[in-house]
Amino acid sequence: MAEFTSFTDLRAACLDLPAGDTSAADAVARREAELTKPPRSLGRLEDSVAWLARWQGRTPPRLARVEILVFAGNHGVTAQGVSAFPAEVTAQMVANFAAGGAAINQLARIAGASLRVIPILLEQPTADFTAAPAMDEAAFVAAVAAGYDAVAPDADLVCLGEMGIGNTTAAAAVAAALFGGGGARWAGRGTGVDDAGLARKQAVIDTALARHAALLADPLSLAAALGGRELAAILGATLAARRRGIPVLLDGFVSTAAAAPLKKVRADALDHALAGHVSAEAGHRMLLDELGLAPLLDLDMRLGEASGAAIAVLVLRAALACHTGMATFAEAKVAGKSR
Amino acid sequence: MAEFTSFTDLRAACLDLPAGDTSAADAVARREAELTKPPRSLGRLEDSVAWLARWQGRTPPRLARVEILVFAGNHGVTAQGVSAFPAEVTAQMVANFAAGGAAINQLARIAGASLRVIPILLEQPTADFTAAPAMDEAAFVAAVAAGYDAVAPDADLVCLGEMGIGNTTAAAAVAAALFGGGGARWAGRGTGVDDAGLARKQAVIDTALARHAALLADPLSLAAALGGRELAAILGATLAARRRGIPVLLDGFVSTAAAAPLKKVRADALDHALAGHVSAEAGHRMLLDELGLAPLLDLDMRLGEASGAAIAVLVLRAALACHTGMATFAEAKVAGKSR
C-alpha cells in the first residue's frame, strides 16, 4: 500500500528507487549472442528482453501476468471548450470498457493481458486549472496512491493507459510546465478539435502556466495544479511498479506526460519504463525525445486507453518467445561467422 | 498451378492482375467511423483492415489461415567473399527451421501462422553473377513457378521470407539494377560483414551491373541475371497471391527486392503487398521509398526468415480484433463529437 499522504512523503518515495539488475540483462545478452541468428539481428527484440530481465531482476524474464491498467478521470477545464467530445463521454466510455466494447477490450484479449479500468471520482471533476489548481495536495496524493495501490505486486509487466475527456489539455499543460514552450508547442488536436478548438487549448494552457507560475519549479506541485486524477494515478502506478520490480509500458501522450514529472524528481526514475508507441498526438514525439524514450511502435494511433501499449505487449511476447525458444548455434550445429 | 514456362508467359501473367475490391474497403471504413473511438484514432490499424478487405474482397476480412513461406536458395556469388557466414549455413538453417529452433519458428507460433520452408535446389547454387547470369530463363521461371505454386489458394494472408547466404548481395544488385545508384548505394552489411567485406560487396555488384548491362532494361531478365532462386520464388508467390485474392506481407530487404521487379512490369502490381517492417539492412528504407511502401514496424531487425512480417501479423490481428469486436457509438450509448 502507498505509504505517502503529502508531497513530502511522495517526494521521498520518488527518490527511493531500486536500481535495475544489470547481471540479469547481461545474461540475456550472452544468450542472445549464442542463438541461431547473426549477432544483434533481432534488434529491439533483443533489447526488450534484456530490459525486461533488468527490471524484473530475472533471467529469462517472464510475461505470464501482464496487467493493463486504465485510469479514468474528469476535468474541469472541459468548461473552456477544449475537447471535441462532451465530458459525459468519460463515464460512458468507462461503461463501454465494462461491457467489453472498447478498443482496449479487444487488444487486451489479443495481448493475453488482464484489463482493469479504474475510474477515480468521475463525479468530482478536477478544478478548471485556468482558475485554480486542478487538485490540492490531498486530492493529488490520494489519486497517486490509487494508482500506486492498483499495481499487483506479482505482475510481470504493467501497461498504463487512461480515459478522460479534456486530458490531452492537462497533459500538454504538464509537458509545457516541465519542458517549456507553452501551449503553442504542446497542444494537439486530441480526440479531434477543429482549428478554433486548438487555439482555445493553446490559450488555456498559457493561461494556466501564467496563473500557476509559482508552482512550476516543483514537478509534483505542477502535476497537481495542471494534471488530473488519472494522470496522478499513472504517476503513482509507474512509481509502484519500479519499487516492486515490474517493468512498465507507457502508452500515448497523456500516459507519458503523466509519468514525466518522476524524471524531474530523479533522472533515472523512468528507466524501467518503455514507450509502447509514439502517437499521432502532436506533442508525443517531442515529449518522448525530452524524456529520452524511444517508442517501440509508430502506428499513427491516438486513442489512449493503453491501446498502443497493448500492441507493444505483442512485440515483447514475440521477443521473449525468440529468446527462450530458439536453438543455439551449438545445439543446431549451425556454423558461426567465418569473416 | 503456374501456367508459365518462359519470360514471355510470365510477363503476360504479371500484366494480368485483378483490381482490389474498393467496395469492401469502403465498407470497412464506414464501420470504423461508427466504432467507439475518435475518428481515425486507430491510424494504421484502420488502414490495415481496409487493405485486407480490399485484397481479400471480403468485409470483414479474415485472418483464419495465415501462411508464412520461407524460401531458401544458394548463391554462387558467395565465392567472392560477400557474406560473413559460410554458404553451408543455408542448408544448416533449413535443418534448424525443420527442427523448430529458428526465430521464425517461435514467431510463427506467436503469430498463429503456419510455417512452410521451401528450399529450392540448395545443392545447385546459382552461377556467380560476376561471371554469368545467376540463372538462365528456364531456371528462373522454374523458381518463380515453385513460389507461385506454394501459395495455398485458401490462405487469408501470406508472409514471404527467405534464407540464403549471400542473398543480400543479390538483392542489392537487383535493387541497383531497378533503381540505379550502384553498389555504393545498395550494399549493406547483411549478416554482418566487416568493412572489407562491404567493399567487396559493392565491387561485386558494380561488376555484375556492368557485365549484364544489356539485360537490365527488362525487370524479369535482370531478376534472373542478378537474383537467386529464393528471390524468384518470392516474386512468384507475390504474383500468385495477387491473382488468388490474397494479401501479402513482405519482410525485409531481400524479400522486398525480390518482389520489386513486378512493380516495374506493372505499376500497381504490389498494391496487395504491405511491408511488414523496415529492416536495419542499409538499403531497405530506400527500397521501400522507391516502391512507395510504408512499413508497419521499425524494430531495427535484420534477420530475414519472414521474421519482421511475422511480427506484423500480430499488428494485423490486433487491428482486425478492434474492427470486428468493438461496439459502435449507438450500441454503447456513447455520445459523439460535440464540436
XYZ file of C-alpha atoms in Angstrom:
678
model
C 0.000 0.000 0.000
C 1.085 3.551 -0.663
C 2.860 4.993 2.343
C 2.564 8.667 1.447
C -0.006 11.305 2.363
C 1.779 14.521 1.364
C 4.074 15.954 -1.307
C 6.938 15.455 1.134
C 6.243 11.748 1.646
C 5.659 11.235 -2.044
C 8.877 13.017 -2.996
C 10.786 10.799 -0.591
C 9.242 7.709 -2.201
C 10.118 9.019 -5.678
C 13.751 9.360 -4.599
C 13.947 5.904 -3.043
C 14.164 3.668 -6.107
C 15.852 0.332 -6.694
C 18.439 0.047 -9.455
C 17.958 -2.417 -12.282
C 19.588 -5.851 -12.232
C 22.377 -5.472 -14.770
C 23.532 -9.058 -14.309
C 20.112 -10.321 -15.428
C 20.297 -8.084 -18.503
C 23.848 -9.246 -19.237
C 22.780 -12.886 -19.034
C 20.104 -12.178 -21.650
C 22.653 -10.539 -23.943
C 25.026 -13.509 -23.572
C 22.317 -15.956 -24.577
C 21.192 -13.767 -27.489
C 24.742 -13.932 -28.850
C 24.569 -17.742 -28.952
C 21.212 -18.073 -30.716
C 21.000 -19.095 -34.380
C 20.949 -15.656 -35.994
C 23.526 -13.054 -36.919
C 24.641 -11.068 -33.865
C 22.103 -8.356 -32.919
C 19.876 -9.192 -35.879
C 16.731 -9.165 -33.738
C 17.440 -5.526 -32.891
C 14.926 -4.078 -30.481
C 13.536 -7.513 -29.686
C 16.853 -8.369 -28.056
C 16.975 -5.049 -26.221
C 13.423 -5.531 -24.983
C 14.151 -8.908 -23.423
C 17.247 -7.528 -21.709
C 15.181 -4.599 -20.429
C 12.506 -6.931 -19.048
C 15.185 -9.014 -17.333
C 16.856 -5.955 -15.892
C 13.718 -4.578 -14.299
C 12.183 -7.908 -13.286
C 15.557 -8.973 -11.902
C 15.132 -12.369 -13.537
C 16.652 -14.331 -16.444
C 14.826 -15.248 -18.521
C 12.149 -12.688 -17.810
C 8.521 -13.719 -17.679
C 5.311 -12.414 -19.253
C 2.854 -14.730 -17.555
C 0.938 -11.971 -15.816
C 0.574 -8.822 -17.903
C -1.755 -6.182 -16.496
C -3.322 -3.293 -18.328
C -4.495 -0.533 -16.026
C -6.711 2.168 -17.490
C -7.369 5.081 -15.155
C -10.227 7.481 -15.834
C -10.837 11.000 -14.577
C -12.856 14.097 -15.347
C -11.507 17.576 -15.950
C -12.951 20.949 -15.022
C -11.062 22.539 -17.890
C -13.548 20.990 -20.320
C -15.715 24.028 -19.471
C -13.299 26.002 -21.656
C -14.300 24.085 -24.785
C -11.027 22.223 -25.229
C -12.404 18.834 -26.322
C -14.264 17.598 -29.374
C -16.394 15.354 -27.158
C -18.660 16.262 -24.211
C -17.391 15.479 -20.694
C -20.044 12.817 -20.065
C -18.212 10.599 -22.547
C -15.652 9.719 -19.860
C -18.253 7.832 -17.826
C -19.899 6.453 -20.955
C -16.586 5.017 -22.097
C -15.973 3.506 -18.666
C -19.300 1.726 -19.117
C -18.171 0.679 -22.590
C -14.968 -0.777 -21.099
C -17.061 -2.711 -18.588
C -19.262 -4.036 -21.378
C -16.257 -5.102 -23.455
C -16.952 -2.786 -26.388
C -13.872 -0.557 -26.478
C -10.673 -0.985 -28.453
C -8.695 -1.866 -25.333
C -11.001 -4.784 -24.556
C -10.145 -6.366 -27.901
C -6.449 -5.503 -27.627
C -6.103 -6.840 -24.086
C -7.543 -10.162 -25.228
C -5.159 -10.329 -28.199
C -2.229 -9.383 -25.944
C -3.087 -12.029 -23.355
C -3.330 -9.329 -20.709
C -5.795 -8.710 -17.942
C -7.572 -5.365 -18.115
C -8.589 -3.322 -15.132
C -10.380 0.011 -15.520
C -10.176 2.309 -12.534
C -12.377 5.391 -12.587
C -11.278 7.949 -9.998
C -14.024 10.194 -8.665
C -15.605 10.834 -12.057
C -18.416 12.682 -10.297
C -15.815 15.149 -8.977
C -14.038 16.711 -11.948
C -10.790 18.457 -11.124
C -10.983 22.244 -10.872
C -10.710 24.278 -14.072
C -6.992 24.952 -13.879
C -7.281 28.308 -15.616
C -8.926 29.464 -12.371
C -7.448 27.287 -9.594
C -5.102 24.335 -9.155
C -6.710 21.237 -10.680
C -6.159 19.389 -7.404
C -4.990 20.356 -3.950
C -2.228 18.377 -2.291
C -4.559 15.899 -0.589
C -6.577 15.181 -3.727
C -3.432 14.748 -5.806
C -1.692 12.449 -3.366
C -4.860 10.390 -2.977
C -5.055 9.897 -6.742
C -1.353 8.989 -6.863
C -1.985 6.447 -4.107
C -4.939 4.983 -6.009
C -2.605 4.304 -8.910
C 0.163 3.049 -6.657
C -2.132 0.555 -4.970
C -3.584 -0.661 -8.270
C -0.318 -2.339 -9.288
C -0.382 -6.038 -8.407
C 2.920 -6.960 -6.746
C 3.178 -10.170 -8.763
C 2.591 -8.619 -12.185
C 5.320 -9.261 -14.756
C 4.544 -6.127 -16.767
C 2.056 -3.277 -16.428
C 0.643 -1.170 -19.246
C -0.612 2.239 -18.157
C -3.393 3.966 -20.031
C -6.142 6.473 -19.479
C -9.530 7.827 -20.449
C -10.654 11.350 -19.628
C -12.326 13.915 -21.839
C -10.112 17.014 -21.695
C -6.976 15.204 -20.627
C -4.785 15.997 -23.618
C -5.096 19.623 -22.491
C -3.948 18.664 -18.992
C -1.131 16.546 -20.423
C 0.015 19.371 -22.681
C -0.007 21.788 -19.735
C 2.126 19.370 -17.694
C 4.542 18.870 -20.592
C 4.803 22.626 -21.123
C 5.474 23.201 -17.436
C 8.177 20.526 -17.388
C 9.894 21.261 -20.671
C 8.930 24.790 -21.722
C 7.477 26.114 -24.942
C 3.898 26.900 -23.876
C 0.599 25.936 -25.449
C 1.796 26.542 -28.990
C 4.414 23.821 -28.617
C 2.374 21.203 -26.798
C -1.329 21.496 -27.636
C -2.582 18.970 -30.172
C -5.953 18.021 -31.593
C -6.688 15.333 -29.002
C -9.848 13.496 -29.963
C -10.188 15.836 -32.933
C -10.808 19.510 -32.157
C -11.023 21.937 -35.055
C -8.725 24.934 -35.533
C -10.745 27.109 -33.147
C -10.651 24.383 -30.504
C -6.905 24.030 -30.935
C -6.448 27.776 -30.479
C -8.557 27.594 -27.303
C -6.408 24.749 -25.999
C -3.238 26.720 -26.580
C -4.653 29.790 -24.841
C -5.980 27.737 -21.918
C -2.559 26.165 -21.394
C -0.799 29.531 -21.493
C -3.315 30.991 -19.040
C -2.761 28.084 -16.672
C 1.025 28.318 -16.910
C 0.846 32.013 -16.021
C -1.604 31.506 -13.171
C 0.405 28.698 -11.565
C 3.863 30.085 -12.349
C 4.874 29.986 -8.693
C 4.296 26.210 -8.534
C 6.068 25.160 -11.701
C 9.519 24.664 -10.222
C 8.317 21.597 -8.332
C 7.378 18.616 -10.532
C 4.836 17.192 -8.105
C 3.187 20.543 -7.382
C 2.808 21.257 -11.084
C 1.352 17.788 -11.665
C -1.276 18.596 -9.032
C -2.022 22.049 -10.411
C -2.166 21.140 -14.111
C -2.797 17.405 -14.285
C -5.753 15.212 -13.490
C -6.649 12.336 -11.254
C -5.983 9.704 -13.930
C -2.608 11.292 -14.690
C -1.737 11.304 -10.990
C -2.715 7.640 -10.784
C -0.421 6.786 -13.699
C 2.414 8.565 -11.910
C 1.660 6.514 -8.805
C 1.444 3.248 -10.741
C 4.744 3.967 -12.508
C 6.372 4.579 -9.145
C 4.868 1.480 -7.560
C 5.999 -0.697 -10.457
C 9.581 0.487 -10.096
C 9.589 -0.165 -6.385
C 8.080 -3.648 -6.914
C 10.385 -4.797 -9.710
C 7.839 -4.549 -12.517
C 8.629 -3.070 -15.942
C 6.142 -0.525 -17.318
C 4.823 0.073 -20.813
C 3.660 3.639 -21.215
C 1.031 4.410 -23.831
C 0.470 7.733 -25.598
C 0.848 11.428 -24.931
C -1.270 11.570 -21.777
C 0.239 8.446 -20.240
C 3.761 9.692 -20.948
C 3.077 13.207 -19.652
C 1.569 11.692 -16.516
C 4.761 9.809 -15.685
C 7.128 12.574 -16.832
C 7.288 14.515 -13.530
C 9.004 11.492 -11.964
C 12.018 12.038 -14.195
C 12.331 15.613 -12.981
C 12.375 14.342 -9.398
C 15.032 11.739 -10.154
C 16.779 11.433 -13.515
C 16.661 7.616 -13.735
C 13.091 7.270 -12.459
C 11.707 6.153 -15.821
C 14.453 3.693 -16.727
C 12.035 0.830 -16.031
C 9.500 2.341 -18.463
C 9.367 1.757 -22.195
C 7.238 3.797 -24.582
C 4.895 1.302 -26.208
C 4.350 3.592 -29.172
C 4.540 7.145 -30.390
C 1.080 8.512 -31.006
C -0.179 10.906 -33.631
C -0.976 13.481 -30.943
C 1.225 16.449 -31.783
C 3.368 16.631 -28.663
C 4.071 12.983 -28.067
C 7.204 12.560 -30.159
C 8.715 15.714 -28.650
C 7.861 14.556 -25.170
C 9.484 11.167 -25.764
C 12.573 12.965 -27.062
C 12.675 15.148 -23.958
C 12.465 12.017 -21.812
C 14.972 10.017 -23.860
C 12.385 7.319 -24.598
C 12.438 5.502 -27.956
C 8.968 4.196 -28.845
C 8.599 0.587 -29.954
C 5.788 1.272 -32.412
C 4.657 4.109 -34.651
C 1.218 3.254 -35.985
C -0.326 6.723 -36.244
C -2.676 5.882 -33.369
C -4.084 8.492 -30.972
C -6.713 6.721 -28.908
C -5.240 6.365 -25.438
C -6.831 3.605 -23.295
C -3.398 1.895 -23.246
C -4.133 0.809 -26.814
C -0.611 1.414 -28.125
C 0.966 -0.203 -25.092
C -1.230 -3.275 -25.524
C 0.021 -3.762 -29.077
C 3.578 -3.334 -27.821
C 2.937 -6.284 -25.479
C 2.679 -8.421 -28.611
C 6.163 -7.330 -29.654
C 7.516 -8.184 -26.214
C 5.886 -11.609 -26.363
C 7.488 -12.175 -29.764
C 10.845 -11.086 -28.378
C 10.616 -13.361 -25.370
C 9.479 -16.318 -27.481
C 12.594 -15.954 -29.638
C 14.836 -15.599 -26.614
C 13.549 -18.650 -24.809
C 12.632 -20.866 -27.773
C 15.478 -20.518 -30.255
C 18.298 -23.012 -30.572
C 21.910 -22.004 -30.078
C 24.491 -22.420 -32.833
C 25.897 -25.369 -30.898
C 22.529 -27.056 -30.381
C 21.544 -26.661 -34.033
C 25.017 -27.461 -35.423
C 24.977 -24.277 -37.482
C 28.366 -22.802 -38.393
C 29.248 -19.389 -36.977
C 30.657 -16.305 -38.673
C 33.560 -17.052 -40.979
C 34.714 -13.441 -41.517
C -0.562 -24.177 -60.856
C 1.762 -21.770 -62.587
C 0.934 -21.576 -66.275
C 4.188 -20.037 -67.483
C 7.364 -21.581 -68.841
C 9.135 -18.556 -70.345
C 9.762 -14.847 -69.743
C 7.013 -14.159 -72.260
C 4.407 -16.245 -70.445
C 5.474 -14.864 -67.089
C 5.336 -11.276 -68.299
C 1.806 -11.885 -69.561
C 0.802 -13.254 -66.147
C 2.373 -10.242 -64.408
C 0.273 -7.925 -66.565
C -2.975 -9.813 -65.972
C -3.859 -8.774 -62.422
C -7.197 -8.312 -60.697
C -8.009 -4.934 -59.175
C -8.762 -4.634 -55.479
C -12.324 -4.596 -54.168
C -12.827 -0.949 -53.262
C -16.362 -1.552 -52.018
C -15.061 -3.990 -49.406
C -12.503 -1.414 -48.268
C -15.165 1.302 -48.178
C -17.400 -0.878 -46.016
C -14.552 -1.271 -43.537
C -14.029 2.491 -43.420
C -17.744 3.096 -42.820
C -17.774 0.710 -39.875
C -14.565 2.186 -38.439
C -16.272 5.588 -38.391
C -19.066 4.204 -36.193
C -16.879 2.481 -33.599
C -16.428 3.939 -30.108
C -13.263 5.966 -30.696
C -12.420 9.343 -32.175
C -12.472 9.220 -35.973
C -9.264 7.702 -37.415
C -7.730 7.311 -33.958
C -6.593 3.758 -34.660
C -4.477 5.091 -37.525
C -2.692 2.364 -39.416
C -4.784 -0.328 -37.751
C -7.812 1.043 -39.586
C -5.911 1.284 -42.853
C -4.659 -2.272 -42.464
C -8.142 -3.726 -42.069
C -9.355 -1.812 -45.119
C -6.342 -3.078 -47.057
C -7.044 -6.677 -46.052
C -10.688 -6.278 -47.089
C -9.734 -4.730 -50.385
C -7.387 -7.513 -51.408
C -9.396 -10.392 -49.929
C -12.544 -8.923 -51.483
C -14.398 -9.550 -48.236
C -15.845 -7.478 -45.368
C -14.877 -8.072 -42.679
C -11.633 -9.618 -43.805
C -10.416 -12.822 -42.215
C -7.114 -13.985 -40.717
C -8.042 -17.571 -40.029
C -5.371 -19.041 -42.289
C -2.120 -17.101 -42.249
C 0.789 -18.735 -44.062
C 4.443 -17.951 -43.712
C 6.511 -19.143 -46.642
C 10.283 -19.114 -46.283
C 12.155 -19.880 -49.487
C 15.820 -20.865 -49.376
C 18.470 -20.811 -52.068
C 22.220 -20.853 -52.528
C 24.328 -18.300 -54.371
C 27.421 -18.748 -56.467
C 28.469 -15.196 -55.666
C 29.437 -16.312 -52.163
C 32.710 -17.390 -53.805
C 33.535 -13.655 -53.916
C 33.593 -13.387 -50.111
C 30.452 -11.282 -49.761
C 28.981 -12.921 -46.645
C 30.035 -13.131 -43.025
C 28.823 -16.749 -42.877
C 29.885 -19.761 -44.976
C 27.490 -20.967 -47.698
C 26.750 -24.266 -45.935
C 24.775 -22.281 -43.337
C 21.835 -22.076 -45.755
C 21.234 -25.825 -45.518
C 22.062 -25.858 -41.817
C 19.459 -23.201 -41.166
C 16.893 -25.103 -43.234
C 17.527 -28.023 -40.880
C 17.170 -25.634 -37.945
C 13.788 -24.493 -39.320
C 12.717 -28.125 -39.595
C 13.787 -28.755 -36.000
C 11.921 -25.686 -34.734
C 14.995 -23.838 -33.473
C 14.999 -20.665 -35.566
C 13.471 -17.293 -34.769
C 10.727 -17.764 -37.352
C 9.558 -20.972 -35.655
C 8.898 -19.042 -32.459
C 7.387 -16.071 -34.283
C 5.077 -18.186 -36.433
C 3.690 -19.820 -33.291
C 3.143 -16.430 -31.613
C 1.524 -15.090 -34.786
C -0.830 -18.051 -35.113
C 0.570 -18.750 -38.562
C 1.574 -21.922 -40.302
C 5.186 -22.037 -41.445
C 6.410 -23.731 -44.578
C 10.082 -23.732 -45.522
C 10.811 -24.405 -49.171
C 14.444 -24.997 -50.127
C 14.983 -24.690 -53.855
C 17.844 -26.736 -55.278
C 20.263 -25.882 -52.484
C 22.694 -28.340 -53.995
C 22.727 -26.224 -57.175
C 23.840 -22.712 -56.250
C 23.100 -20.062 -58.838
C 26.023 -19.035 -61.015
C 28.421 -16.378 -59.715
C 26.782 -13.391 -61.382
C 30.044 -11.530 -61.747
C 30.856 -14.146 -64.401
C 27.498 -15.264 -65.844
C 23.774 -14.734 -65.331
C 22.782 -16.217 -61.954
C 20.042 -18.200 -63.681
C 19.061 -18.842 -67.261
C 15.478 -18.306 -68.343
C 14.372 -21.874 -67.612
C 15.924 -21.967 -64.144
C 14.466 -18.586 -63.244
C 10.970 -19.370 -64.456
C 11.048 -22.712 -62.657
C 11.941 -20.993 -59.368
C 9.200 -18.407 -59.933
C 6.770 -21.271 -60.530
C 7.889 -23.001 -57.326
C 6.954 -19.873 -55.393
C 3.746 -19.418 -57.342
C 2.606 -22.945 -56.613
C 3.499 -22.692 -52.917
C 0.680 -20.222 -52.220
C -2.378 -22.024 -50.896
C -5.466 -20.736 -52.716
C -7.437 -20.536 -49.474
C -4.852 -18.581 -47.454
C -6.093 -15.316 -45.938
C -2.637 -13.737 -45.816
C 0.841 -14.844 -46.865
C 4.135 -13.692 -45.374
C 7.110 -14.054 -47.684
C 10.575 -14.557 -46.285
C 13.873 -16.105 -47.241
C 17.105 -17.718 -46.187
C 20.200 -17.802 -48.368
C 23.785 -16.993 -47.526
C 24.848 -14.301 -49.993
C 21.378 -13.121 -50.837
C 21.672 -9.533 -49.594
C 24.278 -9.133 -52.340
C 21.824 -10.483 -54.897
C 19.051 -8.284 -53.511
C 21.265 -5.200 -53.628
C 22.210 -5.967 -57.224
C 18.541 -6.296 -58.185
C 17.684 -3.033 -56.388
C 20.566 -1.242 -58.072
C 19.512 -2.533 -61.485
C 15.912 -1.419 -60.916
C 16.525 1.941 -59.289
C 20.099 2.981 -60.059
C 22.920 4.059 -57.813
C 25.210 1.033 -57.957
C 26.828 -0.968 -55.218
C 27.704 2.067 -53.126
C 24.020 2.924 -52.752
C 22.613 -0.532 -52.124
C 25.179 -2.791 -50.484
C 24.744 -3.265 -46.746
C 26.357 -5.405 -44.102
C 23.904 -8.300 -44.441
C 24.574 -10.831 -41.715
C 27.457 -8.672 -40.548
C 30.387 -8.309 -42.945
C 33.262 -6.065 -41.936
C 34.395 -3.011 -43.896
C 36.467 -5.091 -46.295
C 33.517 -7.403 -46.914
C 31.268 -4.414 -47.557
C 33.741 -3.032 -50.081
C 33.828 -6.429 -51.815
C 30.018 -6.469 -51.974
C 29.934 -3.048 -53.564
C 32.539 -4.006 -56.142
C 30.825 -7.307 -56.905
C 27.531 -5.527 -57.531
C 29.131 -2.957 -59.817
C 30.914 -5.698 -61.744
C 27.646 -7.557 -62.189
C 25.766 -4.459 -63.300
C 28.414 -3.798 -65.943
C 28.534 -7.399 -67.139
C 24.767 -7.696 -67.510
C 24.103 -4.142 -68.715
C 22.335 -5.387 -71.830
C 19.724 -7.216 -69.729
C 18.893 -4.502 -67.233
C 16.116 -2.837 -69.182
C 13.862 -5.832 -68.605
C 12.785 -6.413 -64.984
C 12.379 -10.166 -65.341
C 15.653 -10.650 -67.199
C 17.552 -8.689 -64.578
C 15.910 -10.684 -61.800
C 17.186 -13.854 -63.474
C 20.688 -12.481 -64.044
C 21.213 -10.907 -60.603
C 18.763 -12.580 -58.234
C 18.513 -16.035 -56.777
C 16.131 -18.932 -56.692
C 14.551 -17.873 -53.398
C 14.091 -14.330 -54.687
C 12.465 -15.661 -57.847
C 10.154 -17.797 -55.718
C 9.097 -14.747 -53.691
C 8.313 -12.945 -56.927
C 6.216 -15.904 -57.996
C 4.422 -16.140 -54.667
C 3.658 -12.414 -54.685
C 2.184 -12.772 -58.151
C 0.164 -15.863 -57.230
C -1.255 -14.170 -54.148
C -2.473 -11.216 -56.182
C -4.132 -13.446 -58.726
C -5.788 -15.519 -55.965
C -7.113 -12.627 -53.846
C -4.596 -12.972 -51.014
C -2.852 -10.001 -49.395
C 0.924 -10.278 -48.921
C 3.214 -9.201 -46.112
C 6.716 -8.640 -47.369
C 9.579 -8.958 -44.938
C 12.976 -7.284 -45.174
C 15.403 -6.087 -47.829
C 15.731 -9.371 -49.713
C 12.014 -10.125 -49.678
C 11.215 -6.615 -50.894
C 13.883 -6.625 -53.585
C 12.608 -9.996 -54.757
C 9.103 -8.656 -55.369
C 10.241 -5.273 -56.702
C 10.629 -6.257 -60.379
C 6.857 -6.847 -60.500
C 6.260 -3.146 -59.988
C 8.449 -2.326 -62.965
C 6.348 -4.664 -65.092
C 3.077 -3.130 -63.906
C 2.901 -0.072 -61.647
C 0.111 -1.355 -59.380
C 1.466 -4.900 -59.085
C 2.425 -4.522 -55.422
C -0.729 -2.782 -54.227
C -1.759 -6.003 -52.473
C 1.568 -6.095 -50.612
C 2.361 -4.387 -47.332
C 5.855 -4.018 -45.916
C 5.760 -5.780 -42.567
C 8.739 -3.817 -41.339
C 11.728 -1.785 -42.368
C 14.916 -3.620 -41.562
C 18.275 -2.338 -40.414
C 19.869 -3.519 -43.669
C 21.160 -0.347 -45.287
C 19.131 -0.328 -48.498
C 15.736 -1.381 -47.212
C 14.313 2.001 -46.311
C 15.399 3.442 -49.662
C 13.922 0.493 -51.490
C 10.584 0.889 -49.692
C 10.632 4.570 -50.600
C 11.284 3.734 -54.248
C 8.342 1.325 -54.160
C 6.021 3.669 -52.250
C 5.648 1.154 -49.416
C 5.254 2.381 -45.817
C 6.492 -0.244 -43.332
C 4.276 -1.174 -40.399
C 7.153 -1.758 -37.986
C 10.656 -0.425 -37.439
C 12.350 -2.634 -34.865
C 15.955 -2.482 -36.074
C 15.754 -6.125 -37.127
C 17.804 -7.611 -39.976
C 17.295 -11.345 -39.826
C 15.129 -12.235 -42.796
C 13.239 -15.561 -42.483
C 9.977 -13.535 -42.653
C 10.664 -12.558 -39.050
C 9.544 -8.939 -39.430
C 6.478 -9.924 -41.419
C 5.501 -12.439 -38.731
C 5.517 -9.726 -36.086
C 3.457 -7.528 -38.388
C 0.831 -10.299 -38.434
C 0.309 -9.533 -34.749
C -0.493 -5.932 -35.594
C -2.968 -7.052 -38.241
C -4.627 -9.410 -35.763
C -4.926 -6.531 -33.288
C -6.411 -4.328 -35.989
C -8.951 -6.922 -37.044
C -9.927 -7.669 -33.444
C -10.741 -3.989 -32.919
C -12.663 -3.795 -36.163
C -14.835 -6.808 -35.525
C -15.107 -6.656 -31.731
C -15.667 -3.018 -30.849
C -19.075 -1.552 -30.110
C -20.490 1.281 -32.179
C -21.420 4.621 -30.598
C -25.073 3.650 -30.937
C -24.633 0.193 -29.382
C -22.630 1.549 -26.438
C -24.764 4.683 -25.985
C -21.675 6.881 -26.104
C -22.161 10.482 -27.221
C -20.470 11.540 -30.457
C -18.404 14.619 -31.236
C -19.891 17.838 -29.944
C -17.638 20.258 -31.790
